[in-house]
mmCIF file of C-alpha atoms in Angstrom:
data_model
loop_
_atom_site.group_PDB
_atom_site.id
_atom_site.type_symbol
_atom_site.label_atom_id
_atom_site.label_comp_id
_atom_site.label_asym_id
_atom_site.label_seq_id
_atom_site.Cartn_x
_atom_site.Cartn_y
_atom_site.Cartn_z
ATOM 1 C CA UNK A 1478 -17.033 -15.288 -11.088
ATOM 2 C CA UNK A 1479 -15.859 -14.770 -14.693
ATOM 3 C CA UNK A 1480 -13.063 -12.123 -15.502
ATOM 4 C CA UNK A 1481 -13.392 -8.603 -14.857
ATOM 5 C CA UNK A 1482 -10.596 -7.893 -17.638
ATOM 6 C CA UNK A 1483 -7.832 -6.880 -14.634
ATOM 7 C CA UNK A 1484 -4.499 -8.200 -15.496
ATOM 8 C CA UNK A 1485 -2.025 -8.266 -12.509
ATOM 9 C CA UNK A 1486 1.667 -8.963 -12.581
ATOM 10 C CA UNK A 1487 2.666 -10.547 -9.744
ATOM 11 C CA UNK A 1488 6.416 -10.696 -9.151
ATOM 12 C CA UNK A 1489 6.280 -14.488 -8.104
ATOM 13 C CA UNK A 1490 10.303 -14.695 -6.759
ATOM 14 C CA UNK A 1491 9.916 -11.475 -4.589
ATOM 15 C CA UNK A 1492 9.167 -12.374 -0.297
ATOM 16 C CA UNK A 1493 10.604 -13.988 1.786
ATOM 17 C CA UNK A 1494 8.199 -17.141 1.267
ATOM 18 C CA UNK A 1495 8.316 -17.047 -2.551
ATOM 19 C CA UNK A 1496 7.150 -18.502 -4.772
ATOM 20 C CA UNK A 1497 4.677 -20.532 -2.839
ATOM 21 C CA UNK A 1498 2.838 -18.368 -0.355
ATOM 22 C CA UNK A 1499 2.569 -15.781 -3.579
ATOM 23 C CA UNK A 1500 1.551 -18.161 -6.115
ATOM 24 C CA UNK A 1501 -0.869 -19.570 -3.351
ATOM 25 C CA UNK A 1502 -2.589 -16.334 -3.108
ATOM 26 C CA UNK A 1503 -2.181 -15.274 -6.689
ATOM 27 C CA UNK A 1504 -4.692 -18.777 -6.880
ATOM 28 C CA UNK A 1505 -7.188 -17.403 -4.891
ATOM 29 C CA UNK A 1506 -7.179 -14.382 -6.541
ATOM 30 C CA UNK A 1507 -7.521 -15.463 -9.757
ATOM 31 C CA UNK A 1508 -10.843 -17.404 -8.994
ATOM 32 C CA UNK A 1509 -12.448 -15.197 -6.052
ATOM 33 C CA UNK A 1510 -11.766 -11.811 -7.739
ATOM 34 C CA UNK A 1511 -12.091 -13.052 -11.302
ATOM 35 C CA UNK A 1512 -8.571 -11.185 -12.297
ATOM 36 C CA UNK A 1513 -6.075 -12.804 -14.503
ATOM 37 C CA UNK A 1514 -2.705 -12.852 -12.519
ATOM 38 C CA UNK A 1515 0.642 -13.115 -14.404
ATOM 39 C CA UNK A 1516 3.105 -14.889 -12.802
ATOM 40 C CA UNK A 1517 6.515 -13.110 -13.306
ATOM 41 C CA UNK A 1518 9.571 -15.135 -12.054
ATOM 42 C CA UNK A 1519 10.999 -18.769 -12.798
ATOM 43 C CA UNK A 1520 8.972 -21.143 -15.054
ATOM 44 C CA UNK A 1521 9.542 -24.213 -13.417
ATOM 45 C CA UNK A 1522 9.359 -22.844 -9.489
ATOM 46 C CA UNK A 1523 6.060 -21.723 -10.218
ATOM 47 C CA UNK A 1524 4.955 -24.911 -12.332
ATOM 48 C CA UNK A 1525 5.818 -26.779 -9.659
ATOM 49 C CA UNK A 1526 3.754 -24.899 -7.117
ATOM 50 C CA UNK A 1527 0.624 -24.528 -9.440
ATOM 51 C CA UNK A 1528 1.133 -28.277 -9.264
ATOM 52 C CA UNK A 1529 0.035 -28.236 -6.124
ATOM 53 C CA UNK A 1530 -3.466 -26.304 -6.711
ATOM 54 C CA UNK A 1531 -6.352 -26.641 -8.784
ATOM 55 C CA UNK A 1532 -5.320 -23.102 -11.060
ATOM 56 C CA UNK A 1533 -8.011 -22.362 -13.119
ATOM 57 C CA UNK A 1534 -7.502 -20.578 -16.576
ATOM 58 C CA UNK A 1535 -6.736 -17.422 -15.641
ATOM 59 C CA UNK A 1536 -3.205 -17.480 -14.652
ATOM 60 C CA UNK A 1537 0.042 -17.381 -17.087
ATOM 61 C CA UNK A 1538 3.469 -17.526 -16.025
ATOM 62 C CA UNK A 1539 5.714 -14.932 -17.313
ATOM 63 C CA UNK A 1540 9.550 -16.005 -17.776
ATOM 64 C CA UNK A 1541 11.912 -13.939 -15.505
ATOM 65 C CA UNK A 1542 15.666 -15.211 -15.086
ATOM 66 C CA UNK A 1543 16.834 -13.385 -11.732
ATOM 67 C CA UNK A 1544 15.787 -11.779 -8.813
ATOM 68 C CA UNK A 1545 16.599 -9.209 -7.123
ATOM 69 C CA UNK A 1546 17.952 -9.958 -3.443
ATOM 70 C CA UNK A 1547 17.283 -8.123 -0.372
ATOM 71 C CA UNK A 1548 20.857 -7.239 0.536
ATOM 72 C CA UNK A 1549 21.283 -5.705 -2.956
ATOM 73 C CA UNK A 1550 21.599 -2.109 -3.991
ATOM 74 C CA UNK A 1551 18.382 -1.465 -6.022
ATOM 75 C CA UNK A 1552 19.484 1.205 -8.863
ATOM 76 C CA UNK A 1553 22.764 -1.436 -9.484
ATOM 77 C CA UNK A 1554 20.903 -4.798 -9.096
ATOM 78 C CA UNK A 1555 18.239 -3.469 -11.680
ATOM 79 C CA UNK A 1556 20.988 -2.585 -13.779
ATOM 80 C CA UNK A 1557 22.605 -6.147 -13.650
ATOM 81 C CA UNK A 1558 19.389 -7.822 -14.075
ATOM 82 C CA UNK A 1559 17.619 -6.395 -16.982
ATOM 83 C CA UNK A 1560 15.426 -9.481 -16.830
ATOM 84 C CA UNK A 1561 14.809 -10.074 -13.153
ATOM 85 C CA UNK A 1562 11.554 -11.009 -12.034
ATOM 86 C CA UNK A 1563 10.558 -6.943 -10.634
ATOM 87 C CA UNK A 1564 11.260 -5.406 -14.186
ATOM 88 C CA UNK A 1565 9.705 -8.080 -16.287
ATOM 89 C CA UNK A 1566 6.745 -7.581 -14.003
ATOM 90 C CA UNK A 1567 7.087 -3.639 -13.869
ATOM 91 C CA UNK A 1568 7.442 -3.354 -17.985
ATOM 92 C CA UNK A 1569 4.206 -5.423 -18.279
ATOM 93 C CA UNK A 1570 2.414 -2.329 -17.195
ATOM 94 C CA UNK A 1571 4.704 -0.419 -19.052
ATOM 95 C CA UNK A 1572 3.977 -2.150 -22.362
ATOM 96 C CA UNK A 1573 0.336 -2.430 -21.752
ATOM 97 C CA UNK A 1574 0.156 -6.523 -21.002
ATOM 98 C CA UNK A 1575 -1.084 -5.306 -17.314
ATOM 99 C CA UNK A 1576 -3.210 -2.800 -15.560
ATOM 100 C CA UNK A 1577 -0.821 -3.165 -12.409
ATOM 101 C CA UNK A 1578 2.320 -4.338 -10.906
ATOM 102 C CA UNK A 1579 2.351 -6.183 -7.249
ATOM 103 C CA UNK A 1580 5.731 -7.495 -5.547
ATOM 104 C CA UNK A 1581 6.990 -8.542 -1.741
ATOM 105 C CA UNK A 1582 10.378 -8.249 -2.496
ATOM 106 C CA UNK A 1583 12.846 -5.616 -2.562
ATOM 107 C CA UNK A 1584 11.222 -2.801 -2.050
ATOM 108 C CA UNK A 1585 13.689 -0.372 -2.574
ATOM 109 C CA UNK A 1586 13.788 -1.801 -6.191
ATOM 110 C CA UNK A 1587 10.567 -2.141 -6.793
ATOM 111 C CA UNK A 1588 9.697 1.453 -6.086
ATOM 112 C CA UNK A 1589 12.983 2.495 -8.544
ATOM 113 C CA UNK A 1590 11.915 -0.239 -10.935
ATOM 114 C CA UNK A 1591 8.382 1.923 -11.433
ATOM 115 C CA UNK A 1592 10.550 5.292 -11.281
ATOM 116 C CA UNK A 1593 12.414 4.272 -14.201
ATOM 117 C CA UNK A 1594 9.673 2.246 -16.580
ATOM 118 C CA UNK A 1595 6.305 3.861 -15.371
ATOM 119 C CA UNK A 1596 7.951 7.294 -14.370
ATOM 120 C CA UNK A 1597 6.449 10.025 -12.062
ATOM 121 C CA UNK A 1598 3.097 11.900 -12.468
ATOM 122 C CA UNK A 1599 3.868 15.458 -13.805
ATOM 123 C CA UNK A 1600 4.251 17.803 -10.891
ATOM 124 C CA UNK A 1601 4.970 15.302 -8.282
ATOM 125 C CA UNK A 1602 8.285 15.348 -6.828
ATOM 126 C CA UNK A 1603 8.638 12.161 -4.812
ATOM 127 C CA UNK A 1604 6.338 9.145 -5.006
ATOM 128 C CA UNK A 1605 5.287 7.925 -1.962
ATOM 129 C CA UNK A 1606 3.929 4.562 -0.230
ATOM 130 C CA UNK A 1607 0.140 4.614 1.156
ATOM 131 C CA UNK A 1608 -0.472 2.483 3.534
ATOM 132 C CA UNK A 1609 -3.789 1.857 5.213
ATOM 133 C CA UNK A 1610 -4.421 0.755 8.893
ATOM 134 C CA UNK A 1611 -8.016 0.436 10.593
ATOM 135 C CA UNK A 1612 -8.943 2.602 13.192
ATOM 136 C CA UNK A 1613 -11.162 2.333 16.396
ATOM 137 C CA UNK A 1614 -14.631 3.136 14.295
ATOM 138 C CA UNK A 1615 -15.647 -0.400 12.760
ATOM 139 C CA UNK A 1616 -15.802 -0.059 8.750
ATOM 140 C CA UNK A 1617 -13.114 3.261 9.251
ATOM 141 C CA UNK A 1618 -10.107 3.283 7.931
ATOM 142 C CA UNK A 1619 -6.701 5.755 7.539
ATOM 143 C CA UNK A 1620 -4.107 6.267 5.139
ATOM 144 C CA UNK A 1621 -0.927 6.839 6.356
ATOM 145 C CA UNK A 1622 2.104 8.045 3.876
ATOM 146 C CA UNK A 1623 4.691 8.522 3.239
ATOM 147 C CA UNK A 1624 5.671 5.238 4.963
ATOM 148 C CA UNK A 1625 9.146 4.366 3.437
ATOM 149 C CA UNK A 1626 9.684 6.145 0.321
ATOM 150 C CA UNK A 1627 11.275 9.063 1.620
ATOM 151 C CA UNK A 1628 12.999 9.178 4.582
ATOM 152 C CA UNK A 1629 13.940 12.582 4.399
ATOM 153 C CA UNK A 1630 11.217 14.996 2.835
ATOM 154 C CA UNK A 1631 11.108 19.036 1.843
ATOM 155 C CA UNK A 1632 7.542 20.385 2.959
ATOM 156 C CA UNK A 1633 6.504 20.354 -0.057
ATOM 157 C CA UNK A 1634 6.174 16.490 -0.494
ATOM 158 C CA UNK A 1635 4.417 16.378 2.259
ATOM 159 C CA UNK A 1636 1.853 18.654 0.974
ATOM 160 C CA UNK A 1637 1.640 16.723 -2.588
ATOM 161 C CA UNK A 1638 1.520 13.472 -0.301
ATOM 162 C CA UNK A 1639 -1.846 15.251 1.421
ATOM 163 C CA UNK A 1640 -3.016 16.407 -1.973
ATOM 164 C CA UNK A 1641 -2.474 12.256 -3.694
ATOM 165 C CA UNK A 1642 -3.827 10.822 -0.509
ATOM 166 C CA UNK A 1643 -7.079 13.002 -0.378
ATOM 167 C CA UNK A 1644 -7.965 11.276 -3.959
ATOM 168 C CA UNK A 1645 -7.198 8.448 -3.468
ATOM 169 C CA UNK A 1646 -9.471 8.079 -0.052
ATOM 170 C CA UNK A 1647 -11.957 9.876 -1.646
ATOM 171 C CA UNK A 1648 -12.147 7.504 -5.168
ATOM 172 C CA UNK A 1649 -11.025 4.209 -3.304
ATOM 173 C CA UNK A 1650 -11.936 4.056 0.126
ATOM 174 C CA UNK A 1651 -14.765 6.174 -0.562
ATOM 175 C CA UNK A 1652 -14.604 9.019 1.590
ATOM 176 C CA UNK A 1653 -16.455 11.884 0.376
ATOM 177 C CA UNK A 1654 -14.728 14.878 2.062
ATOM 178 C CA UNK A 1655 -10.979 13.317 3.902
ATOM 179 C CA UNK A 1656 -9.788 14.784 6.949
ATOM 180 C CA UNK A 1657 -6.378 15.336 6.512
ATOM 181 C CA UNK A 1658 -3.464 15.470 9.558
ATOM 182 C CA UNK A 1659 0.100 15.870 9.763
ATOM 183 C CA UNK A 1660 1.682 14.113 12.156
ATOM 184 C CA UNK A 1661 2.845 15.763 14.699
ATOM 185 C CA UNK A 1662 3.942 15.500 18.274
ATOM 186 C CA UNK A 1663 0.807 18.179 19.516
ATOM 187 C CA UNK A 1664 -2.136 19.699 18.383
ATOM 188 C CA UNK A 1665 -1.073 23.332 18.536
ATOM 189 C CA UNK A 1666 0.129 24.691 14.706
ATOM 190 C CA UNK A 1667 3.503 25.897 16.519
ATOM 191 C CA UNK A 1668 4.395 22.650 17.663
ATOM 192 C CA UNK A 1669 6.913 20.309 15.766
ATOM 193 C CA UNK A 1670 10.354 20.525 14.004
ATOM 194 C CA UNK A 1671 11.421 22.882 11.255
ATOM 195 C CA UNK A 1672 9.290 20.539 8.276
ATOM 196 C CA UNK A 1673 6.188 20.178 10.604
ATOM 197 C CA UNK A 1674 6.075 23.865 10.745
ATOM 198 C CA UNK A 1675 6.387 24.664 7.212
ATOM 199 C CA UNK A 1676 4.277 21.680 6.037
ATOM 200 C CA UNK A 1677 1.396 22.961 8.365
ATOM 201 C CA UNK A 1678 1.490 26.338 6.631
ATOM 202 C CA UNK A 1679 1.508 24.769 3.314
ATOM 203 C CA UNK A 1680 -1.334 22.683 4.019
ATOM 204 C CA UNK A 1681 -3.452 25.031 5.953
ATOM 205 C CA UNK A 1682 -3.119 27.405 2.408
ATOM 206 C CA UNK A 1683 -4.070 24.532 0.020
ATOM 207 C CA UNK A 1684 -7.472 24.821 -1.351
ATOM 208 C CA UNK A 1685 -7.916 21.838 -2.504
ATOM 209 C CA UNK A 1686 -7.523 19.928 0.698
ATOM 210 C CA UNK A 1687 -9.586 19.437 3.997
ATOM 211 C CA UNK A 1688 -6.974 19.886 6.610
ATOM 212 C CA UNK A 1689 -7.892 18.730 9.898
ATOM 213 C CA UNK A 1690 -5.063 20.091 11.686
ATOM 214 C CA UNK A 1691 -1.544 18.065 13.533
ATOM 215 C CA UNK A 1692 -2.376 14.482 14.412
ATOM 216 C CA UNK A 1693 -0.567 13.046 17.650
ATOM 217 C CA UNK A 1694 0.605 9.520 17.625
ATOM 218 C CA UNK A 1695 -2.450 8.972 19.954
ATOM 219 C CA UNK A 1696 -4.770 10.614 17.106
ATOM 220 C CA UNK A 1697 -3.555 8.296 14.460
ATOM 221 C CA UNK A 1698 -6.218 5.298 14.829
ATOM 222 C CA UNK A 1699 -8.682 7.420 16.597
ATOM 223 C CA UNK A 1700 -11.115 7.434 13.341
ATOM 224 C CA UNK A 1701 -10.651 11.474 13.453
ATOM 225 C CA UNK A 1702 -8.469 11.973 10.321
ATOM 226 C CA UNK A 1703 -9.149 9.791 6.935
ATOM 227 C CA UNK A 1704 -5.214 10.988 5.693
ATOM 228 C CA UNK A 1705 -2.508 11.010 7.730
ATOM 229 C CA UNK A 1706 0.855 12.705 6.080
ATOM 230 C CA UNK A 1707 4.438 12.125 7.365
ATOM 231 C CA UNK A 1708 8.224 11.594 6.353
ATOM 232 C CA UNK A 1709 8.581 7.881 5.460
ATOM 233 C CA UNK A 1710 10.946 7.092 8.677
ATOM 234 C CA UNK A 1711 8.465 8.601 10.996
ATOM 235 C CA UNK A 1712 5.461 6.572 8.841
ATOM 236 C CA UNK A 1713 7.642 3.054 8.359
ATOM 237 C CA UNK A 1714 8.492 3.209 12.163
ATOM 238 C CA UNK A 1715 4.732 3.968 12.541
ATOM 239 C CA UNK A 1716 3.124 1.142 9.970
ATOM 240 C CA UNK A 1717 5.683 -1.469 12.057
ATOM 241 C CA UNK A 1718 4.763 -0.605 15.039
ATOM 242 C CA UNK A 1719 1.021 -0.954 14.066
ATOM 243 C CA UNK A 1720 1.686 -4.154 12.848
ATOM 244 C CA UNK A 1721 3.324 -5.560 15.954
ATOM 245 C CA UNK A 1722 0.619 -4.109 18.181
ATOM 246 C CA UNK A 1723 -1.913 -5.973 15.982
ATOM 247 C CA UNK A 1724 -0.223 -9.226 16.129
ATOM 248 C CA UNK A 1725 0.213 -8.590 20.231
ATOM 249 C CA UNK A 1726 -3.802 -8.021 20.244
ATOM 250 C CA UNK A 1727 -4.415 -11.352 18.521
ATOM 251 C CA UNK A 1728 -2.084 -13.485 21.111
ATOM 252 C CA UNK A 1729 -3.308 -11.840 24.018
ATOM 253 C CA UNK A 1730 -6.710 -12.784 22.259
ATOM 254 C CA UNK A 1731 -5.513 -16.344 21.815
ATOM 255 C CA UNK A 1732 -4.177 -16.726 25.459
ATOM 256 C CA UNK A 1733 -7.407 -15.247 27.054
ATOM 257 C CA UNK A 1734 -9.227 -17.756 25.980
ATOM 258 C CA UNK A 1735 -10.352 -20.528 28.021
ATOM 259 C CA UNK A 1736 -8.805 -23.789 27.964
ATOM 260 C CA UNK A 1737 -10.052 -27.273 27.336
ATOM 261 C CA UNK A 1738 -13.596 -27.874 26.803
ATOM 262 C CA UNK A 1739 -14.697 -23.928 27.886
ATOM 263 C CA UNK A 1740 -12.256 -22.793 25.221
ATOM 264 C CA UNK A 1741 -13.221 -24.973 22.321
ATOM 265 C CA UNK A 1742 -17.212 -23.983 22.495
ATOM 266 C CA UNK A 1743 -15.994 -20.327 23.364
ATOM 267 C CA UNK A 1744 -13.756 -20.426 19.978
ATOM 268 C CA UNK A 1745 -16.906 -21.857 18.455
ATOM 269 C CA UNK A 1746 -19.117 -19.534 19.695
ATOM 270 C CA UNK A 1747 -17.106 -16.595 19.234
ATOM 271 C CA UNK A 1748 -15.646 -17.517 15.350
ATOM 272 C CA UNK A 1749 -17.282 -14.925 13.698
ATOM 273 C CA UNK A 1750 -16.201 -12.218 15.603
ATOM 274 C CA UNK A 1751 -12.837 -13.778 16.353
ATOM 275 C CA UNK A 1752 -12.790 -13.328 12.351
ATOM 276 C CA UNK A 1753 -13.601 -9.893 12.247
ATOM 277 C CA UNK A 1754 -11.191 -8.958 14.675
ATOM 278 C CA UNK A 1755 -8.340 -10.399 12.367
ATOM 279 C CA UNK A 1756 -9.650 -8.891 9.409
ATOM 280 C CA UNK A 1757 -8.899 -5.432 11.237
ATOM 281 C CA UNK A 1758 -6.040 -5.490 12.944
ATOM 282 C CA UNK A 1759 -3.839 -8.006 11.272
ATOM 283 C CA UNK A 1760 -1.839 -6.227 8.783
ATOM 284 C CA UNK A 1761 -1.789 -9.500 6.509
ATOM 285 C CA UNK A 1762 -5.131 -8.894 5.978
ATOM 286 C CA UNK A 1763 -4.141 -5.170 3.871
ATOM 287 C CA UNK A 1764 -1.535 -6.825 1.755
ATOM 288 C CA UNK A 1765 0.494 -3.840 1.368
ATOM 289 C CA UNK A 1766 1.017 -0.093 -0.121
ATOM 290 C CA UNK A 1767 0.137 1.513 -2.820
ATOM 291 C CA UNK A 1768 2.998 3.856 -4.504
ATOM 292 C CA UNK A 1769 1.434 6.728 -5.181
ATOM 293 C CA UNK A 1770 3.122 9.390 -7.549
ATOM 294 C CA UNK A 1771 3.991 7.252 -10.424
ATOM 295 C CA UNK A 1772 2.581 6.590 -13.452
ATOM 296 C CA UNK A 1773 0.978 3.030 -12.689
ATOM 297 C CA UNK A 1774 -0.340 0.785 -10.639
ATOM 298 C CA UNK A 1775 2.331 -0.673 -8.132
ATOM 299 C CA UNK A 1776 1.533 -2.338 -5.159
ATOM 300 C CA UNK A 1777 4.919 -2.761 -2.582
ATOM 301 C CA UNK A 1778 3.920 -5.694 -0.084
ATOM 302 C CA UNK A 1779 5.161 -6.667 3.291
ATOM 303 C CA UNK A 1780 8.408 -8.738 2.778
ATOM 304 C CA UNK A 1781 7.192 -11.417 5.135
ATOM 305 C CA UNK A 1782 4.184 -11.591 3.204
ATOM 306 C CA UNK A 1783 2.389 -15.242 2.800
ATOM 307 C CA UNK A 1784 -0.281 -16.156 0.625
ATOM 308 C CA UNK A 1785 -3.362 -14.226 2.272
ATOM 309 C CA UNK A 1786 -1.076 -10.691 2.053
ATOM 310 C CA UNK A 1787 -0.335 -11.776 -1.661
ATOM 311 C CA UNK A 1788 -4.442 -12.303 -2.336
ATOM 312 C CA UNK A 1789 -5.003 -8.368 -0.274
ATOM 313 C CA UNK A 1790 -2.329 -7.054 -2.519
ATOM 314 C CA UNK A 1791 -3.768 -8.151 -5.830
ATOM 315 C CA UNK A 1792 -6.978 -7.116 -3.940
ATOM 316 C CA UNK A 1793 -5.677 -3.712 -3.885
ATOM 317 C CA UNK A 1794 -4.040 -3.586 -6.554
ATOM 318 C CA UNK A 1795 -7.522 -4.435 -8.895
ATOM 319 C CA UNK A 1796 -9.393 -2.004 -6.937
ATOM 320 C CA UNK A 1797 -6.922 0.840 -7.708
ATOM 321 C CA UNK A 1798 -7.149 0.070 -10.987
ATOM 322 C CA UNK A 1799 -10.871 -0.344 -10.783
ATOM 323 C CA UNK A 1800 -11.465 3.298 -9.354
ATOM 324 C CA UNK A 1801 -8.900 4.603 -11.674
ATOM 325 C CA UNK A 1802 -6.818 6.236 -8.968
ATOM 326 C CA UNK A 1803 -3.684 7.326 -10.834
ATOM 327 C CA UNK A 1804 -5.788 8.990 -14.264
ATOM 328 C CA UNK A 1805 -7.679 10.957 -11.401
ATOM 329 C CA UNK A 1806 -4.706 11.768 -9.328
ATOM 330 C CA UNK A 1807 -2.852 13.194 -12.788
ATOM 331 C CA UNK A 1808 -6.439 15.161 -13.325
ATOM 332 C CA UNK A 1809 -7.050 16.152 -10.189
ATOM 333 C CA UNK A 1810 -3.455 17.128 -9.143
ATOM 334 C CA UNK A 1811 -3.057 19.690 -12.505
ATOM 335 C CA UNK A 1812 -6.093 20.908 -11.315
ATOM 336 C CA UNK A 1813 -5.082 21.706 -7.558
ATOM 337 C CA UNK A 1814 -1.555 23.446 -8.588
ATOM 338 C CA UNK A 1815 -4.003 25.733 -10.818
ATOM 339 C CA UNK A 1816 -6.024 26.370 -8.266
ATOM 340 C CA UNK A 1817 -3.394 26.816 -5.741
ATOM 341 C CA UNK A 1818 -1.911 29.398 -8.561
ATOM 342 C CA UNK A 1819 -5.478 30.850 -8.470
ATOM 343 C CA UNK A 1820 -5.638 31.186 -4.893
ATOM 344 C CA UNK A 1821 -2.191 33.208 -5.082
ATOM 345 C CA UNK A 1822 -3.662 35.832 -7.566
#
């Protein structure tokens, strides 16, 4: 497949199997999705693991000197390292030299690293993380956020959360009209804590929304809602948990299987579908979150992530850019506060 013309930085240093799984799936990206990945971190790491494949042409390696460790404050470490491996990547979109920014590490600093160079969207108050999680109808999927950008939110994030994640489910996973929940522990409007309450109100008045109603924890993967909007602790405990119960349902998979003889022709048998049923529920498969609310493309992956959660994240990351999800969000969010204005009047 020749190049599409979608440039993705890649912050090669950041995970906690860099650079090797990332470079790895920054490989297979390059030549299955026909993007041109630039490698951000150090120039001889990442030689050495290119080494190792057959890289085609369209990968360069983009000189970063630091990195920015897990146990590090983010605002400070970005500070002290002007040139590690998240803001090189991060000013590439800044400066043009990429469409969007991908990373596994820090992710604390690699959501402040797009505050500061990409800033926010005008009229969004917190960025948040989207993450998306299959549900129990084949081909459906939801969008859960906030799921670790905010820990503590005002009702009104929530609502701007509903309002980002409507467009971007609508222009990237390509539902026409997204049912939108907040989560919630019942379905009755008067149920839940002081923000549930007021966030309900707020979206039950927004015009520019399809709300659905709360979503209960049982509601979540049910195929029912398209959006699902939260605080990000209730969301990050939420996207974990998800994660662990799909990795659970692939080793009770495993151990079910017959042994011996039975087991290999079952496994042979059965590969497709044993395939399929990785693709949706194993959360390596998704690659990671998109931060919505800034002005960019920036993909936050899964710290642990290896190289087929590197090759979804660039895989999300070009289709975000593809469906041009952040110049419709800016359009489509001035529109809803006038509308919302209209409404009031």
């Amino acid at each position: 497949m020749g190049s599409t013309g979608d440039r993705i930085a890649i912050d090669a240093m950041g995970g906690d199997y860099a650079p090797e799984e990332i470079v790895a799936g920054a490989v297979r990206a390059s030549e299955e999705l026909g993007v041109k990945v630039l490698l951000v971190g150090d120039p001889h790491k990442i030689e050495a693991c290119l080494k190792e494949h057959n890289a085609g042409s369209n990968l360069e390696i983009v000189p970063a000197d630091s990195v920015v460790e897990m146990d590090e404050e983010p605002l400070t470490a970005l500070r002290r390292k002007p040139n590690s491996s998240i803001n090189v990547a991060t000013n590439l979109v800044k400066e043009g030299r990429a469409d969007a920014v991908v990373s596994a590490g820090h992710s604390g600093a690699s959501m402040a690293a797009a505050l500061l160079r990409l800033g926010r969207i005008p009229g969004i108050e917190r960025p948040a993380i989207g993450a998306v999680l299959p549900t129990q109808v084949n081909g459906k999927q939801v969008l859960i956020l906030d799921v670790g950008a905010n820990v503590d939110c005002r009702p009104k994030f929530l609502e701007q959360f509903a309002v980002m994640g409507s467009i971007y489910s609508q222009h990237v996973l390509g539902v026409e009209r997204p049912n939108v929940g907040l989560v919630n522990i019942g379905e009755e409007e008067c149920k839940g804590n002081e923000l549930a309450l007021r966030a309900h109100q707020l979206l039950a008045e927004n015009p520019v929304i399809h709300f659905a109603g709360n979503a209960e924890g049982r509601d979540i993967l049910s195929g029912q809602f398209d959006v699902a909007v939260c605080d990000g602790f209730v969301g990050n405990v939420l996207l974990k948990f998800a994660e662990a119960v799909g990795s659970a349902m692939l080793q009770v998979v495993k151990e079910e299987l017959p042994k011996g003889t039975r087991g290999k022709i079952g496994v042979t048998v059965l590969k497709h579908n044993l395939k399929r049923i990785k693709q949706r529920v194993d959360h390596a498969e998704h690659g990671g979150g998109l931060l919505l609310g800034v002005n960019g493309v920036c993909i936050i992956g899964h710290g642990s992530s290896r190289a087929p959660s590197a090759f979804g994240a660039i895989r999300l990351a070009k289709a975000a850019v593809e469906s041009r999800v952040i110049e419709r969000i800016q359009a489509q969010y001035q529109q809803s506060v006038q509308q919302a204005v209209a409404s009031e009047n």
